[in-house]
Coordinates of C-alpha atoms and ligand atoms in Angstrom, one line a residue:
M211 CA 0.0 0.0 0.0
S212 CA 2.7 2.5 1.1
K213 CA 4.6 1.6 -2.2
L214 CA 1.5 2.5 -4.2
I215 CA 1.2 5.8 -2.4
Y216 CA 4.9 6.4 -3.0
L217 CA 4.4 5.7 -6.7
F218 CA 1.4 8.0 -6.8
L219 CA 3.3 10.8 -5.2
C220 CA 6.3 10.3 -7.5
C221 CA 4.0 10.5 -10.5
F222 CA 2.1 13.5 -9.1
I223 CA 5.3 15.5 -8.2
G224 CA 6.9 14.4 -11.4
G225 CA 3.9 15.6 -13.4
Y226 CA 3.8 18.8 -11.5
S227 CA 7.5 19.5 -12.0
L228 CA 6.9 19.0 -15.7
T229 CA 4.2 21.7 -16.2
A230 CA 4.6 23.6 -19.4
Q231 CA 5.9 26.7 -17.6
E232 CA 8.7 24.8 -15.8
K233 CA 9.6 22.9 -18.9
D234 CA 9.9 26.2 -20.8
L235 CA 12.3 27.7 -18.2
T236 CA 14.9 25.3 -19.4
K237 CA 14.8 27.1 -22.8
P238 CA 16.1 30.6 -23.6
E239 CA 13.0 31.6 -25.4
S240 CA 10.9 31.1 -22.3
T241 CA 12.3 34.3 -20.9
E242 CA 11.9 36.3 -24.1
V243 CA 9.2 39.0 -23.7
W244 CA 7.6 40.0 -27.1
E245 CA 4.9 42.5 -25.9
P246 CA 4.6 45.4 -25.8
V247 CA 6.7 46.4 -28.8
P248 CA 8.3 49.9 -28.1
V249 CA 7.1 52.6 -30.5
K250 CA 9.6 53.4 -33.2
V251 CA 11.3 56.8 -32.9
V252 CA 13.7 58.2 -35.4
P253 CA 16.6 59.7 -33.6
G254 CA 17.8 63.3 -34.5
V255 CA 21.2 64.0 -35.9
Y256 CA 23.6 66.0 -33.8
N257 CA 21.0 66.8 -31.1
S258 CA 18.2 67.7 -33.6
P259 CA 14.8 66.6 -32.3
P260 CA 13.8 63.0 -32.6
S261 CA 10.6 62.2 -34.5
D262 CA 8.3 62.3 -31.5
A263 CA 9.6 65.4 -29.9
I264 CA 7.7 68.6 -29.2
V265 CA 9.8 71.4 -30.5
L266 CA 9.9 74.5 -28.2
F267 CA 12.4 76.5 -30.2
D268 CA 14.0 75.7 -33.6
G269 CA 15.6 79.1 -34.2
T270 CA 12.8 80.5 -36.4
N271 CA 10.1 81.9 -34.0
L272 CA 9.1 82.4 -30.4
D273 CA 5.6 81.0 -30.8
A274 CA 5.8 78.4 -28.1
W275 CA 6.6 81.0 -25.4
E276 CA 4.8 83.6 -23.4
K277 CA 5.7 86.0 -20.6
E278 CA 6.0 84.3 -17.2
K279 CA 4.0 87.0 -15.6
G280 CA 0.7 87.9 -17.2
G281 CA 1.2 86.0 -20.4
G282 CA 1.4 87.8 -23.8
S283 CA 4.1 88.0 -26.4
I284 CA 7.7 87.8 -25.1
E285 CA 10.2 90.6 -25.6
W286 CA 13.2 88.3 -25.7
L287 CA 15.1 88.7 -28.9
L288 CA 15.3 86.4 -31.9
K289 CA 18.8 86.8 -33.3
D290 CA 21.0 84.6 -35.5
G291 CA 18.8 81.6 -34.9
A292 CA 19.0 82.0 -31.1
M293 CA 16.5 83.3 -28.5
V294 CA 18.2 85.9 -26.3
V295 CA 17.2 87.1 -22.9
K296 CA 16.2 90.8 -23.0
P297 CA 17.2 91.8 -19.4
G298 CA 14.4 93.4 -17.4
T299 CA 11.6 92.0 -19.5
G300 CA 11.0 89.0 -17.2
G301 CA 11.1 85.2 -17.5
I302 CA 9.3 83.3 -20.2
Q303 CA 7.4 80.1 -20.1
T304 CA 6.0 77.6 -22.4
K305 CA 2.4 78.1 -23.5
E306 CA 1.8 74.4 -23.1
S307 CA 2.0 72.7 -19.7
F308 CA 4.1 69.6 -18.9
G309 CA 4.7 67.1 -16.2
S310 CA 7.5 64.6 -16.5
V311 CA 9.7 65.2 -19.5
Q312 CA 12.9 64.5 -21.3
L313 CA 14.3 68.0 -22.3
H314 CA 17.1 69.0 -24.6
L315 CA 18.2 72.6 -24.5
E316 CA 21.3 74.5 -25.7
W317 CA 22.6 77.7 -24.1
L318 CA 25.4 80.1 -24.4
A319 CA 26.8 82.4 -21.8
P320 CA 28.2 85.4 -23.5
V321 CA 31.7 86.6 -22.7
D322 CA 31.2 89.4 -20.2
E323 CA 34.4 90.8 -18.6
G324 CA 34.0 92.2 -15.1
K325 CA 31.1 90.0 -14.1
E326 CA 31.5 87.3 -11.5
G327 CA 29.8 84.7 -9.3
Q328 CA 26.0 84.5 -9.6
G329 CA 26.1 87.7 -11.7
Y330 CA 28.0 86.1 -14.6
S331 CA 25.5 84.8 -17.1
N332 CA 22.8 83.6 -14.8
S333 CA 19.6 82.0 -16.0
G334 CA 17.9 78.8 -15.3
V335 CA 15.4 76.2 -16.6
F336 CA 12.5 75.8 -14.2
F337 CA 10.5 72.6 -14.6
M338 CA 6.8 73.2 -13.7
G339 CA 8.0 76.8 -13.1
K340 CA 9.3 75.6 -9.7
Y341 CA 12.3 73.2 -10.0
E342 CA 15.4 74.9 -11.3
V343 CA 18.4 73.5 -13.0
Q344 CA 20.8 76.4 -12.9
I345 CA 22.3 78.1 -15.9
L346 CA 25.5 80.1 -15.2
N347 CA 29.0 80.6 -16.5
S348 CA 30.8 78.2 -14.2
Y349 CA 34.0 78.1 -16.3
E350 CA 36.6 79.5 -14.0
N351 CA 33.9 81.5 -12.1
I352 CA 33.6 80.7 -8.5
T353 CA 30.3 80.6 -6.7
Y354 CA 28.6 78.4 -4.1
P355 CA 28.6 74.9 -5.7
N356 CA 24.9 74.3 -5.1
G357 CA 24.3 77.3 -7.3
Q358 CA 26.8 76.7 -10.1
A359 CA 25.9 75.6 -13.6
G360 CA 23.9 72.4 -13.6
S361 CA 23.2 72.5 -9.9
I362 CA 19.7 71.7 -8.8
Y363 CA 19.5 75.1 -7.2
K364 CA 20.5 75.0 -3.5
Q365 CA 19.5 71.3 -3.3
H366 CA 22.1 69.3 -5.2
I367 CA 25.8 70.1 -6.1
P368 CA 26.7 68.6 -9.5
L369 CA 28.9 65.5 -9.5
V370 CA 31.4 67.4 -11.7
N371 CA 31.9 70.7 -13.4
A372 CA 31.4 70.1 -17.2
S373 CA 31.3 73.7 -18.1
K374 CA 32.6 75.1 -21.4
P375 CA 34.1 78.6 -21.6
P376 CA 31.8 81.6 -22.1
G377 CA 31.0 82.1 -25.8
E378 CA 30.6 78.4 -26.6
W379 CA 27.3 76.6 -27.0
Q380 CA 26.6 74.0 -24.2
T381 CA 23.9 71.3 -24.0
Y382 CA 21.6 70.2 -21.3
D383 CA 19.8 66.8 -21.5
I384 CA 17.5 66.5 -18.5
I385 CA 15.0 64.0 -17.4
F386 CA 12.5 65.4 -14.9
N387 CA 10.1 63.3 -13.0
A388 CA 7.2 65.4 -11.7
P389 CA 6.1 65.0 -8.1
V390 CA 2.9 63.1 -7.3
F391 CA 0.5 64.4 -4.7
G392 CA -2.2 62.6 -2.8
I393 CA -5.8 63.8 -2.6
A394 CA -5.0 65.4 0.8
G395 CA -2.1 67.3 -0.7
N396 CA 0.6 65.0 0.7
V397 CA 3.6 64.2 -1.4
K398 CA 3.3 60.6 -2.6
E399 CA 6.4 60.8 -4.9
K400 CA 9.0 63.5 -4.7
A401 CA 10.3 65.2 -7.9
S402 CA 13.6 63.9 -9.3
L403 CA 16.1 65.0 -11.9
T404 CA 18.8 63.4 -14.0
V405 CA 21.0 66.0 -15.6
I406 CA 23.6 65.6 -18.4
H407 CA 25.7 68.7 -19.2
N408 CA 27.7 68.6 -22.5
G409 CA 27.4 64.8 -22.5
V410 CA 28.6 64.4 -18.8
L411 CA 26.3 63.2 -16.0
L412 CA 25.8 65.8 -13.2
H413 CA 22.9 64.2 -11.4
H414 CA 21.5 60.7 -11.5
N415 CA 17.9 60.6 -10.3
A416 CA 18.5 63.3 -7.6
I417 CA 15.5 63.6 -5.3
L418 CA 14.1 67.1 -4.7
E419 CA 12.8 68.2 -1.3
G420 CA 10.5 70.8 -2.9
P421 CA 10.7 73.7 -5.2
T422 CA 14.1 75.3 -5.5
V423 CA 14.1 78.5 -3.5
Y424 CA 16.5 81.4 -3.2
I425 CA 15.9 81.9 0.5
G426 CA 14.9 79.4 3.1
L427 CA 14.4 75.6 2.8
P428 CA 12.4 73.8 0.1
K429 CA 9.0 72.5 1.0
Y430 CA 6.4 70.9 -1.1
E431 CA 3.0 72.3 -1.7
A432 CA 0.5 70.4 -3.8
H433 CA 0.2 71.8 -7.4
M434 CA -1.2 70.8 -10.8
N435 CA 0.3 67.8 -12.4
K436 CA 1.2 69.8 -15.5
L437 CA 2.6 73.3 -15.5
P438 CA 4.7 75.4 -18.0
I439 CA 8.5 75.2 -18.2
M440 CA 10.1 78.5 -17.4
L441 CA 13.4 80.2 -18.5
Q442 CA 14.7 82.8 -16.2
D443 CA 15.6 86.4 -16.9
H444 CA 18.4 87.1 -14.3
G445 CA 19.6 90.2 -16.1
D446 CA 22.1 88.5 -18.4
M447 CA 21.9 88.1 -22.2
I448 CA 22.0 84.3 -22.2
R449 CA 21.3 82.7 -25.6
F450 CA 19.2 79.6 -26.2
R451 CA 18.7 77.3 -29.2
N452 CA 17.4 73.9 -30.2
I453 CA 15.0 73.3 -27.4
W454 CA 12.8 70.2 -27.5
L455 CA 11.2 67.8 -25.2
R456 CA 9.4 64.5 -25.0
P457 CA 6.7 64.1 -22.4
L458 CA 7.2 60.9 -20.4
Ligands
MG708 MG1 19.3 81.0 -12.1

């Protein structure tokens, strides 16, 4: 009798161990995943926009932008295919609102003898109008490191200084993850940033403790899940070109 039970158990366990799933695990194709198929995107050449990008500035017009305060046409200049800060006219923001994005942006800090620190070619790209990746001439220009080029302003010092000299075009490739708020206004997921400056990694998924602020400590307050991207007028004639993004 016990032999019969033993045989039965052997057959049962043997059968179980030979289910289709477990048999497949012995084959390489059992761990191949065929769905979903990623959407095909045609990459750009030399930082030009890939096929699925939203172009925010291609050198021909300022149509995607409005004044940060009060809306309306911006007064920044369109010169030699670049968008140039017109000091004193205020920041500009995208007409469209965005949450999490991959952003490409190129900027140039003009040569400006006599300027220094935070006063030498300061601007910034503010995701959701609140979370700043600093733009500054940080080539042989000393300032507090959590405020130098590529810093997440007053929250994260860049891993390295990848700055080019003033007068040369520089690239930012940035992945921004928008914060997620609960119904009660609590922070469910903090914002994060990955920043690549001139092809060099400055921040890898750095977590933000709230909007980047000039004075005081950052603190989250619930906001919309999509908001405009802002470029700062800090009184310097920073030039921008080739700005595009891909919503994530
Ligand atoms: Mg700034």
